[in-house]
Amino acid sequence: ASRADLLILDEPTGGLDPVQLDDMLAVIRRVGSEFGMDILISSHHLEEAERICDAVVILSGGAVVRSGTLTDLRGVASRLLVVVDDGADQLAERLRAGGLDAIVEGHGVSVAYADGVHDTIRDTVADLELGLRRLAPQRQTLEDVYLEASG
């Protein structure tokens, strides 16, 4: 007969410095995967939950407003995030001139998916001689999901 083990943690990273926080999150993830335990975490730190949780339940005013896997809740990315060393404004301007929906966000540019978008971004970054830091699907964060659900 098998037995399901459950570990309940309430704000497990409260009061920890950044190094301790990373270590604690790694231990929690390892305990769950290596020992096959289900771990229930209560936390207000959504970015930490995103790092270690497979599924979440979002409460607002004591009621469940959303629940599901992170993948389901965050949805399918409809945009790409392009992060460059410098020149985000220049990159966005050039991408818009090429017919793409491009919005500057800090050191990055959010670009709507379109046919050939990856090649266009690559070529434009190279033409502008920019340092490319990141090119990744841009998904909603868990905080975005929470604000949408409880707003």
GROMACS .gro file of N, CA and C in nm:
model
  453
    1ALA      N    1   0.085  -0.118   0.000
    1ALA     CA    2   0.000   0.000   0.000
    1ALA      C    3   0.088   0.123   0.000
    2SER      N    4   0.052   0.224  -0.080
    2SER     CA    5   0.130   0.347  -0.083
    2SER      C    6   0.061   0.451   0.004
    3ARG      N    7   0.140   0.546   0.045
    3ARG     CA    8   0.089   0.649   0.134
    3ARG      C    9   0.135   0.784   0.082
    4ALA      N   10   0.045   0.878   0.072
    4ALA     CA   11   0.081   1.012   0.025
    4ALA      C   12   0.130   1.093   0.143
    5ASP      N   13   0.244   1.155   0.125
    5ASP     CA   14   0.299   1.242   0.228
    5ASP      C   15   0.274   1.387   0.189
    6LEU      N   16   0.238   1.467   0.288
    6LEU     CA   17   0.211   1.608   0.265
    6LEU      C   18   0.289   1.689   0.367
    7LEU      N   19   0.359   1.790   0.318
    7LEU     CA   20   0.432   1.883   0.403
    7LEU      C   21   0.367   2.020   0.384
    8ILE      N   22   0.329   2.083   0.494
    8ILE     CA   23   0.265   2.215   0.488
    8ILE      C   24   0.363   2.318   0.543
    9LEU      N   25   0.389   2.422   0.463
    9LEU     CA   26   0.482   2.528   0.503
    9LEU      C   27   0.410   2.663   0.493
   10ASP      N   28   0.417   2.740   0.600
   10ASP     CA   29   0.356   2.872   0.603
   10ASP      C   30   0.466   2.977   0.597
   11GLU      N   31   0.469   3.054   0.487
   11GLU     CA   32   0.570   3.158   0.465
   11GLU      C   33   0.712   3.105   0.496
   12PRO      N   34   0.757   3.001   0.425
   12PRO     CA   35   0.885   2.937   0.457
   12PRO      C   36   1.009   3.023   0.435
   13THR      N   37   0.995   3.135   0.364
   13THR     CA   38   1.113   3.218   0.337
   13THR      C   39   1.112   3.349   0.414
   14GLY      N   40   1.015   3.366   0.502
   14GLY     CA   41   1.005   3.489   0.580
   14GLY      C   42   1.131   3.514   0.664
   15GLY      N   43   1.187   3.633   0.652
   15GLY     CA   44   1.303   3.671   0.731
   15GLY      C   45   1.436   3.620   0.681
   16LEU      N   46   1.439   3.554   0.567
   16LEU     CA   47   1.565   3.501   0.515
   16LEU      C   48   1.633   3.603   0.425
   17ASP      N   49   1.768   3.601   0.428
   17ASP     CA   50   1.842   3.688   0.336
   17ASP      C   51   1.840   3.621   0.198
   18PRO      N   52   1.883   3.690   0.093
   18PRO     CA   53   1.873   3.634  -0.043
   18PRO      C   54   1.941   3.498  -0.062
   19VAL      N   55   2.056   3.477  -0.002
   19VAL     CA   56   2.125   3.348  -0.016
   19VAL      C   57   2.047   3.238   0.054
   20GLN      N   58   2.001   3.266   0.176
   20GLN     CA   59   1.922   3.168   0.251
   20GLN      C   60   1.790   3.139   0.179
   21LEU      N   61   1.730   3.242   0.120
   21LEU     CA   62   1.606   3.226   0.047
   21LEU      C   63   1.625   3.129  -0.070
   22ASP      N   64   1.731   3.150  -0.148
   22ASP     CA   65   1.758   3.059  -0.260
   22ASP      C   66   1.781   2.917  -0.211
   23ASP      N   67   1.855   2.903  -0.103
   23ASP     CA   68   1.881   2.770  -0.046
   23ASP      C   69   1.752   2.703   0.000
   24MET      N   70   1.665   2.779   0.066
   24MET     CA   71   1.539   2.724   0.116
   24MET      C   72   1.450   2.679   0.000
   25LEU      N   73   1.442   2.760  -0.105
   25LEU     CA   74   1.361   2.723  -0.220
   25LEU      C   75   1.416   2.596  -0.287
   26ALA      N   76   1.547   2.585  -0.293
   26ALA     CA   77   1.608   2.465  -0.351
   26ALA      C   78   1.577   2.341  -0.267
   27VAL      N   79   1.581   2.356  -0.134
   27VAL     CA   80   1.549   2.243  -0.045
   27VAL      C   81   1.403   2.202  -0.062
   28ILE      N   82   1.314   2.298  -0.068
   28ILE     CA   83   1.172   2.268  -0.085
   28ILE      C   84   1.149   2.193  -0.216
   29ARG      N   85   1.208   2.241  -0.323
   29ARG     CA   86   1.192   2.177  -0.454
   29ARG      C   87   1.250   2.035  -0.451
   30ARG      N   88   1.368   2.020  -0.389
   30ARG     CA   89   1.434   1.890  -0.383
   30ARG      C   90   1.354   1.790  -0.300
   31VAL      N   91   1.301   1.833  -0.186
   31VAL     CA   92   1.221   1.744  -0.101
   31VAL      C   93   1.099   1.695  -0.180
   32GLY      N   94   1.036   1.785  -0.252
   32GLY     CA   95   0.920   1.746  -0.331
   32GLY      C   96   0.954   1.647  -0.440
   33SER      N   97   1.063   1.670  -0.511
   33SER     CA   98   1.095   1.582  -0.623
   33SER      C   99   1.164   1.453  -0.580
   34GLU      N  100   1.260   1.460  -0.488
   34GLU     CA  101   1.336   1.341  -0.448
   34GLU      C  102   1.257   1.247  -0.358
   35PHE      N  103   1.173   1.300  -0.273
   35PHE     CA  104   1.097   1.217  -0.181
   35PHE      C  105   0.952   1.196  -0.224
   36GLY      N  106   0.915   1.258  -0.337
   36GLY     CA  107   0.781   1.240  -0.389
   36GLY      C  108   0.673   1.294  -0.299
   37MET      N  109   0.706   1.395  -0.220
   37MET     CA  110   0.609   1.453  -0.127
   37MET      C  111   0.531   1.566  -0.194
   38ASP      N  112   0.406   1.578  -0.157
   38ASP     CA  113   0.329   1.695  -0.195
   38ASP      C  114   0.359   1.802  -0.092
   39ILE      N  115   0.383   1.924  -0.139
   39ILE     CA  116   0.416   2.034  -0.047
   39ILE      C  117   0.316   2.146  -0.070
   40LEU      N  118   0.251   2.186   0.036
   40LEU     CA  119   0.156   2.297   0.033
   40LEU      C  120   0.224   2.417   0.097
   41ILE      N  121   0.234   2.525   0.021
   41ILE     CA  122   0.302   2.645   0.070
   41ILE      C  123   0.201   2.759   0.074
   42SER      N  124   0.197   2.828   0.186
   42SER     CA  125   0.120   2.950   0.198
   42SER      C  126   0.219   3.065   0.189
   43SER      N  127   0.199   3.155   0.092
   43SER     CA  128   0.296   3.263   0.075
   43SER      C  129   0.232   3.384   0.007
   44HIS      N  130   0.282   3.501   0.043
   44HIS     CA  131   0.243   3.624  -0.024
   44HIS      C  132   0.347   3.661  -0.129
   45HIS      N  133   0.455   3.586  -0.137
   45HIS     CA  134   0.566   3.614  -0.229
   45HIS      C  135   0.544   3.535  -0.357
   46LEU      N  136   0.474   3.597  -0.451
   46LEU     CA  137   0.432   3.527  -0.572
   46LEU      C  138   0.549   3.488  -0.660
   47GLU      N  139   0.653   3.571  -0.666
   47GLU     CA  140   0.768   3.537  -0.750
   47GLU      C  141   0.840   3.413  -0.696
   48GLU      N  142   0.838   3.393  -0.566
   48GLU     CA  143   0.897   3.272  -0.509
   48GLU      C  144   0.811   3.150  -0.542
   49ALA      N  145   0.680   3.166  -0.533
   49ALA     CA  146   0.589   3.057  -0.567
   49ALA      C  147   0.609   3.015  -0.712
   50GLU      N  148   0.629   3.113  -0.800
   50GLU     CA  149   0.653   3.082  -0.941
   50GLU      C  150   0.778   2.997  -0.961
   51ARG      N  151   0.877   3.017  -0.877
   51ARG     CA  152   1.003   2.944  -0.891
   51ARG      C  153   0.992   2.797  -0.850
   52ILE      N  154   0.901   2.764  -0.758
   52ILE     CA  155   0.902   2.627  -0.705
   52ILE      C  156   0.771   2.551  -0.717
   53CYS      N  157   0.663   2.619  -0.747
   53CYS     CA  158   0.533   2.552  -0.748
   53CYS      C  159   0.495   2.501  -0.887
   54ASP      N  160   0.421   2.391  -0.887
   54ASP     CA  161   0.366   2.339  -1.011
   54ASP      C  162   0.225   2.390  -1.032
   55ALA      N  163   0.152   2.408  -0.923
   55ALA     CA  164   0.014   2.455  -0.928
   55ALA      C  165  -0.010   2.552  -0.813
   56VAL      N  166  -0.108   2.639  -0.830
   56VAL     CA  167  -0.138   2.738  -0.727
   56VAL      C  168  -0.290   2.754  -0.710
   57VAL      N  169  -0.325   2.801  -0.592
   57VAL     CA  170  -0.462   2.842  -0.563
   57VAL      C  171  -0.451   2.987  -0.518
   58ILE      N  172  -0.522   3.076  -0.584
   58ILE     CA  173  -0.517   3.218  -0.551
   58ILE      C  174  -0.643   3.254  -0.473
   59LEU      N  175  -0.621   3.309  -0.353
   59LEU     CA  176  -0.731   3.351  -0.267
   59LEU      C  177  -0.738   3.503  -0.266
   60SER      N  178  -0.858   3.555  -0.262
   60SER     CA  179  -0.880   3.698  -0.247
   60SER      C  180  -1.004   3.714  -0.160
   61GLY      N  181  -0.991   3.785  -0.050
   61GLY     CA  182  -1.103   3.802   0.041
   61GLY      C  183  -1.152   3.671   0.099
   62GLY      N  184  -1.062   3.574   0.114
   62GLY     CA  185  -1.098   3.446   0.172
   62GLY      C  186  -1.163   3.347   0.076
   63ALA      N  187  -1.175   3.385  -0.050
   63ALA     CA  188  -1.237   3.296  -0.148
   63ALA      C  189  -1.138   3.261  -0.259
   64VAL      N  190  -1.153   3.142  -0.314
   64VAL     CA  191  -1.070   3.100  -0.427
   64VAL      C  192  -1.115   3.176  -0.551
   65VAL      N  193  -1.022   3.251  -0.612
   65VAL     CA  194  -1.056   3.326  -0.733
   65VAL      C  195  -0.995   3.264  -0.858
   66ARG      N  196  -0.888   3.189  -0.844
   66ARG     CA  197  -0.825   3.117  -0.955
   66ARG      C  198  -0.749   2.999  -0.898
   67SER      N  199  -0.737   2.893  -0.976
   67SER     CA  200  -0.653   2.779  -0.938
   67SER      C  201  -0.615   2.703  -1.063
   68GLY      N  202  -0.502   2.635  -1.056
   68GLY     CA  203  -0.457   2.553  -1.168
   68GLY      C  204  -0.307   2.546  -1.173
   69THR      N  205  -0.257   2.484  -1.277
   69THR     CA  206  -0.112   2.477  -1.294
   69THR      C  207  -0.061   2.615  -1.334
   70LEU      N  208   0.066   2.641  -1.309
   70LEU     CA  209   0.123   2.769  -1.349
   70LEU      C  210   0.110   2.789  -1.500
   71THR      N  211   0.133   2.684  -1.575
   71THR     CA  212   0.124   2.693  -1.721
   71THR      C  213  -0.016   2.735  -1.763
   72ASP      N  214  -0.117   2.673  -1.705
   72ASP     CA  215  -0.255   2.708  -1.740
   72ASP      C  216  -0.289   2.850  -1.698
   73LEU      N  217  -0.250   2.888  -1.578
   73LEU     CA  218  -0.285   3.021  -1.527
   73LEU      C  219  -0.215   3.133  -1.602
   74ARG      N  220  -0.089   3.109  -1.636
   74ARG     CA  221  -0.011   3.214  -1.703
   74ARG      C  222  -0.039   3.221  -1.852
   75GLY      N  223  -0.103   3.118  -1.907
   75GLY     CA  224  -0.143   3.118  -2.047
   75GLY      C  225  -0.027   3.102  -2.143
   76VAL      N  226  -0.064   3.099  -2.268
   76VAL     CA  227   0.033   3.086  -2.376
   76VAL      C  228   0.087   3.224  -2.409
   77ALA      N  229   0.216   3.232  -2.426
   77ALA     CA  230   0.278   3.360  -2.457
   77ALA      C  231   0.237   3.407  -2.596
   78SER      N  232   0.199   3.532  -2.607
   78SER     CA  233   0.164   3.588  -2.737
   78SER      C  234   0.268   3.692  -2.780
   79ARG      N  235   0.369   3.711  -2.693
   79ARG     CA  236   0.474   3.809  -2.722
   79ARG      C  237   0.609   3.750  -2.684
   80LEU      N  238   0.713   3.810  -2.739
   80LEU     CA  239   0.850   3.776  -2.705
   80LEU      C  240   0.912   3.892  -2.630
   81LEU      N  241   0.997   3.862  -2.534
   81LEU     CA  242   1.072   3.967  -2.465
   81LEU      C  243   1.215   3.962  -2.516
   82VAL      N  244   1.263   4.073  -2.568
   82VAL     CA  245   1.398   4.086  -2.619
   82VAL      C  246   1.471   4.183  -2.527
   83VAL      N  247   1.571   4.133  -2.454
   83VAL     CA  248   1.647   4.218  -2.362
   83VAL      C  249   1.784   4.241  -2.423
   84VAL      N  250   1.822   4.368  -2.433
   84VAL     CA  251   1.951   4.407  -2.490
   84VAL      C  252   2.029   4.490  -2.390
   85ASP      N  253   2.162   4.497  -2.409
   85ASP     CA  254   2.247   4.575  -2.319
   85ASP      C  255   2.206   4.722  -2.321
   86ASP      N  256   2.203   4.780  -2.436
   86ASP     CA  257   2.162   4.919  -2.459
   86ASP      C  258   2.091   4.923  -2.593
   87GLY      N  259   2.014   5.027  -2.614
   87GLY     CA  260   1.952   5.044  -2.745
   87GLY      C  261   1.812   4.989  -2.760
   88ALA      N  262   1.740   4.970  -2.649
   88ALA     CA  263   1.603   4.917  -2.659
   88ALA      C  264   1.514   5.009  -2.742
   89ASP      N  265   1.529   5.141  -2.724
   89ASP     CA  266   1.448   5.235  -2.801
   89ASP      C  267   1.476   5.222  -2.951
   90GLN      N  268   1.603   5.214  -2.984
   90GLN     CA  269   1.646   5.201  -3.123
   90GLN      C  270   1.594   5.069  -3.184
   91LEU      N  271   1.603   4.962  -3.107
   91LEU     CA  272   1.555   4.832  -3.154
   91LEU      C  273   1.405   4.835  -3.179
   92ALA      N  274   1.329   4.889  -3.083
   92ALA     CA  275   1.183   4.895  -3.098
   92ALA      C  276   1.145   4.978  -3.220
   93GLU      N  277   1.212   5.090  -3.238
   93GLU     CA  278   1.183   5.178  -3.352
   93GLU      C  279   1.206   5.104  -3.484
   94ARG      N  280   1.316   5.032  -3.494
   94ARG     CA  281   1.350   4.959  -3.617
   94ARG      C  282   1.250   4.845  -3.640
   95LEU      N  283   1.211   4.775  -3.532
   95LEU     CA  284   1.115   4.665  -3.547
   95LEU      C  285   0.978   4.717  -3.589
   96ARG      N  286   0.938   4.831  -3.533
   96ARG     CA  287   0.810   4.892  -3.572
   96ARG      C  288   0.814   4.935  -3.718
   97ALA      N  289   0.928   4.990  -3.761
   97ALA     CA  290   0.943   5.031  -3.902
   97ALA      C  291   0.930   4.911  -3.995
   98GLY      N  292   0.964   4.792  -3.943
   98GLY     CA  293   0.951   4.670  -4.021
   98GLY      C  294   0.813   4.606  -4.010
   99GLY      N  295   0.720   4.675  -3.944
   99GLY     CA  296   0.583   4.627  -3.938
   99GLY      C  297   0.548   4.543  -3.816
  100LEU      N  298   0.639   4.535  -3.717
  100LEU     CA  299   0.611   4.456  -3.597
  100LEU      C  300   0.554   4.543  -3.486
  101ASP      N  301   0.475   4.483  -3.399
  101ASP     CA  302   0.423   4.548  -3.279
  101ASP      C  303   0.531   4.535  -3.173
  102ALA      N  304   0.603   4.644  -3.145
  102ALA     CA  305   0.715   4.642  -3.051
  102ALA      C  306   0.699   4.755  -2.950
  103ILE      N  307   0.711   4.720  -2.821
  103ILE     CA  308   0.693   4.816  -2.712
  103ILE      C  309   0.815   4.809  -2.621
  104VAL      N  310   0.873   4.924  -2.589
  104VAL     CA  311   0.989   4.928  -2.499
  104VAL      C  312   0.942   4.904  -2.356
  105GLU      N  313   1.014   4.814  -2.288
  105GLU     CA  314   0.989   4.784  -2.146
  105GLU      C  315   1.123   4.777  -2.076
  106GLY      N  316   1.167   4.889  -2.019
  106GLY     CA  317   1.297   4.894  -1.952
  106GLY      C  318   1.410   4.875  -2.052
  107HIS      N  319   1.497   4.775  -2.026
  107HIS     CA  320   1.608   4.745  -2.117
  107HIS      C  321   1.565   4.648  -2.226
  108GLY      N  322   1.436   4.618  -2.230
  108GLY     CA  323   1.388   4.521  -2.325
  108GLY      C  324   1.280   4.575  -2.415
  109VAL      N  325   1.244   4.490  -2.510
  109VAL     CA  326   1.139   4.523  -2.604
  109VAL      C  327   1.043   4.404  -2.609
  110SER      N  328   0.915   4.432  -2.592
  110SER     CA  329   0.812   4.330  -2.603
  110SER      C  330   0.762   4.332  -2.746
  111VAL      N  331   0.768   4.215  -2.813
  111VAL     CA  332   0.734   4.206  -2.954
  111VAL      C  333   0.626   4.100  -2.974
  112ALA      N  334   0.519   4.136  -3.044
  112ALA     CA  335   0.411   4.041  -3.072
  112ALA      C  336   0.460   3.934  -3.170
  113TYR      N  337   0.416   3.810  -3.147
  113TYR     CA  338   0.450   3.702  -3.239
  113TYR      C  339   0.397   3.733  -3.378
  114ALA      N  340   0.476   3.699  -3.477
  114ALA     CA  341   0.437   3.712  -3.618
  114ALA      C  342   0.526   3.615  -3.695
  115ASP      N  343   0.487   3.586  -3.818
  115ASP     CA  344   0.569   3.498  -3.901
  115ASP      C  345   0.709   3.558  -3.917
  116GLY      N  346   0.810   3.478  -3.892
  116GLY     CA  347   0.949   3.520  -3.912
  116GLY      C  348   1.002   3.615  -3.806
  117VAL      N  349   0.929   3.632  -3.695
  117VAL     CA  350   0.969   3.731  -3.594
  117VAL      C  351   1.106   3.702  -3.534
  118HIS      N  352   1.137   3.574  -3.512
  118HIS     CA  353   1.267   3.540  -3.452
  118HIS      C  354   1.382   3.582  -3.543
  119ASP      N  355   1.368   3.553  -3.672
  119ASP     CA  356   1.473   3.590  -3.768
  119ASP      C  357   1.486   3.742  -3.778
  120THR      N  358   1.372   3.810  -3.780
  120THR     CA  359   1.374   3.957  -3.789
  120THR      C  360   1.443   4.017  -3.668
  121ILE      N  361   1.411   3.967  -3.550
  121ILE     CA  362   1.475   4.018  -3.428
  121ILE      C  363   1.625   3.992  -3.432
  122ARG      N  364   1.663   3.869  -3.466
  122ARG     CA  365   1.806   3.834  -3.474
  122ARG      C  366   1.879   3.927  -3.569
  123ASP      N  367   1.826   3.945  -3.689
  123ASP     CA  368   1.891   4.027  -3.790
  123ASP      C  369   1.898   4.174  -3.748
  124THR      N  370   1.791   4.223  -3.686
  124THR     CA  371   1.788   4.363  -3.644
  124THR      C  372   1.888   4.389  -3.531
  125VAL      N  373   1.893   4.298  -3.435
  125VAL     CA  374   1.990   4.311  -3.325
  125VAL      C  375   2.132   4.311  -3.381
  126ALA      N  376   2.159   4.224  -3.476
  126ALA     CA  377   2.292   4.217  -3.538
  126ALA      C  378   2.323   4.344  -3.616
  127ASP      N  379   2.225   4.392  -3.696
  127ASP     CA  380   2.246   4.514  -3.775
  127ASP      C  381   2.276   4.634  -3.686
  128LEU      N  382   2.209   4.642  -3.572
  128LEU     CA  383   2.229   4.754  -3.480
  128LEU      C  384   2.349   4.732  -3.388
  129GLU      N  385   2.412   4.614  -3.399
  129GLU     CA  386   2.528   4.578  -3.317
  129GLU      C  387   2.499   4.591  -3.168
  130LEU      N  388   2.382   4.538  -3.128
  130LEU     CA  389   2.341   4.541  -2.988
  130LEU      C  390   2.382   4.411  -2.920
  131GLY      N  391   2.404   4.419  -2.790
  131GLY     CA  392   2.431   4.299  -2.711
  131GLY      C  393   2.300   4.236  -2.668
  132LEU      N  394   2.272   4.117  -2.720
  132LEU     CA  395   2.148   4.048  -2.688
  132LEU      C  396   2.165   3.971  -2.558
  133ARG      N  397   2.083   4.001  -2.459
  133ARG     CA  398   2.088   3.935  -2.329
  133ARG      C  399   1.987   3.821  -2.318
  134ARG      N  400   1.870   3.843  -2.380
  134ARG     CA  401   1.764   3.743  -2.364
  134ARG      C  402   1.662   3.757  -2.476
  135LEU      N  403   1.616   3.642  -2.524
  135LEU     CA  404   1.506   3.636  -2.619
  135LEU      C  405   1.420   3.520  -2.573
  136ALA      N  406   1.304   3.551  -2.518
  136ALA     CA  407   1.221   3.447  -2.456
  136ALA      C  408   1.073   3.481  -2.468
  137PRO      N  409   0.989   3.377  -2.464
  137PRO     CA  410   0.845   3.404  -2.462
  137PRO      C  411   0.810   3.490  -2.341
  138GLN      N  412   0.721   3.583  -2.360
  138GLN     CA  413   0.680   3.672  -2.251
  138GLN      C  414   0.543   3.627  -2.202
  139ARG      N  415   0.542   3.568  -2.085
  139ARG     CA  416   0.418   3.519  -2.026
  139ARG      C  417   0.377   3.609  -1.911
  140GLN      N  418   0.251   3.600  -1.875
  140GLN     CA  419   0.205   3.671  -1.757
  140GLN      C  420   0.279   3.616  -1.635
  141THR      N  421   0.306   3.701  -1.540
  141THR     CA  422   0.361   3.654  -1.413
  141THR      C  423   0.244   3.611  -1.325
  142LEU      N  424   0.276   3.541  -1.219
  142LEU     CA  425   0.174   3.502  -1.123
  142LEU      C  426   0.111   3.626  -1.060
  143GLU      N  427   0.191   3.730  -1.042
  143GLU     CA  428   0.137   3.856  -0.990
  143GLU      C  429   0.034   3.915  -1.086
  144ASP      N  430   0.062   3.910  -1.217
  144ASP     CA  431  -0.035   3.958  -1.317
  144ASP      C  432  -0.166   3.881  -1.305
  145VAL      N  433  -0.155   3.748  -1.291
  145VAL     CA  434  -0.274   3.663  -1.278
  145VAL      C  435  -0.352   3.699  -1.152
  146TYR      N  436  -0.280   3.718  -1.042
  146TYR     CA  437  -0.345   3.754  -0.915
  146TYR      C  438  -0.418   3.888  -0.928
  147LEU      N  439  -0.350   3.989  -0.982
  147LEU     CA  440  -0.412   4.121  -0.994
  147LEU      C  441  -0.535   4.118  -1.084
  148GLU      N  442  -0.528   4.040  -1.190
  148GLU     CA  443  -0.642   4.025  -1.282
  148GLU      C  444  -0.759   3.955  -1.212
  149ALA      N  445  -0.728   3.851  -1.135
  149ALA     CA  446  -0.831   3.771  -1.070
  149ALA      C  447  -0.896   3.843  -0.953
  150SER      N  448  -0.819   3.922  -0.881
  150SER     CA  449  -0.873   3.985  -0.761
  150SER      C  450  -0.914   4.131  -0.783
  151GLY      N  451  -0.887   4.181  -0.903
  151GLY     CA  452  -0.914   4.321  -0.933
  151GLY      C  453  -1.055   4.348  -0.958
   0.00000   0.00000   0.00000
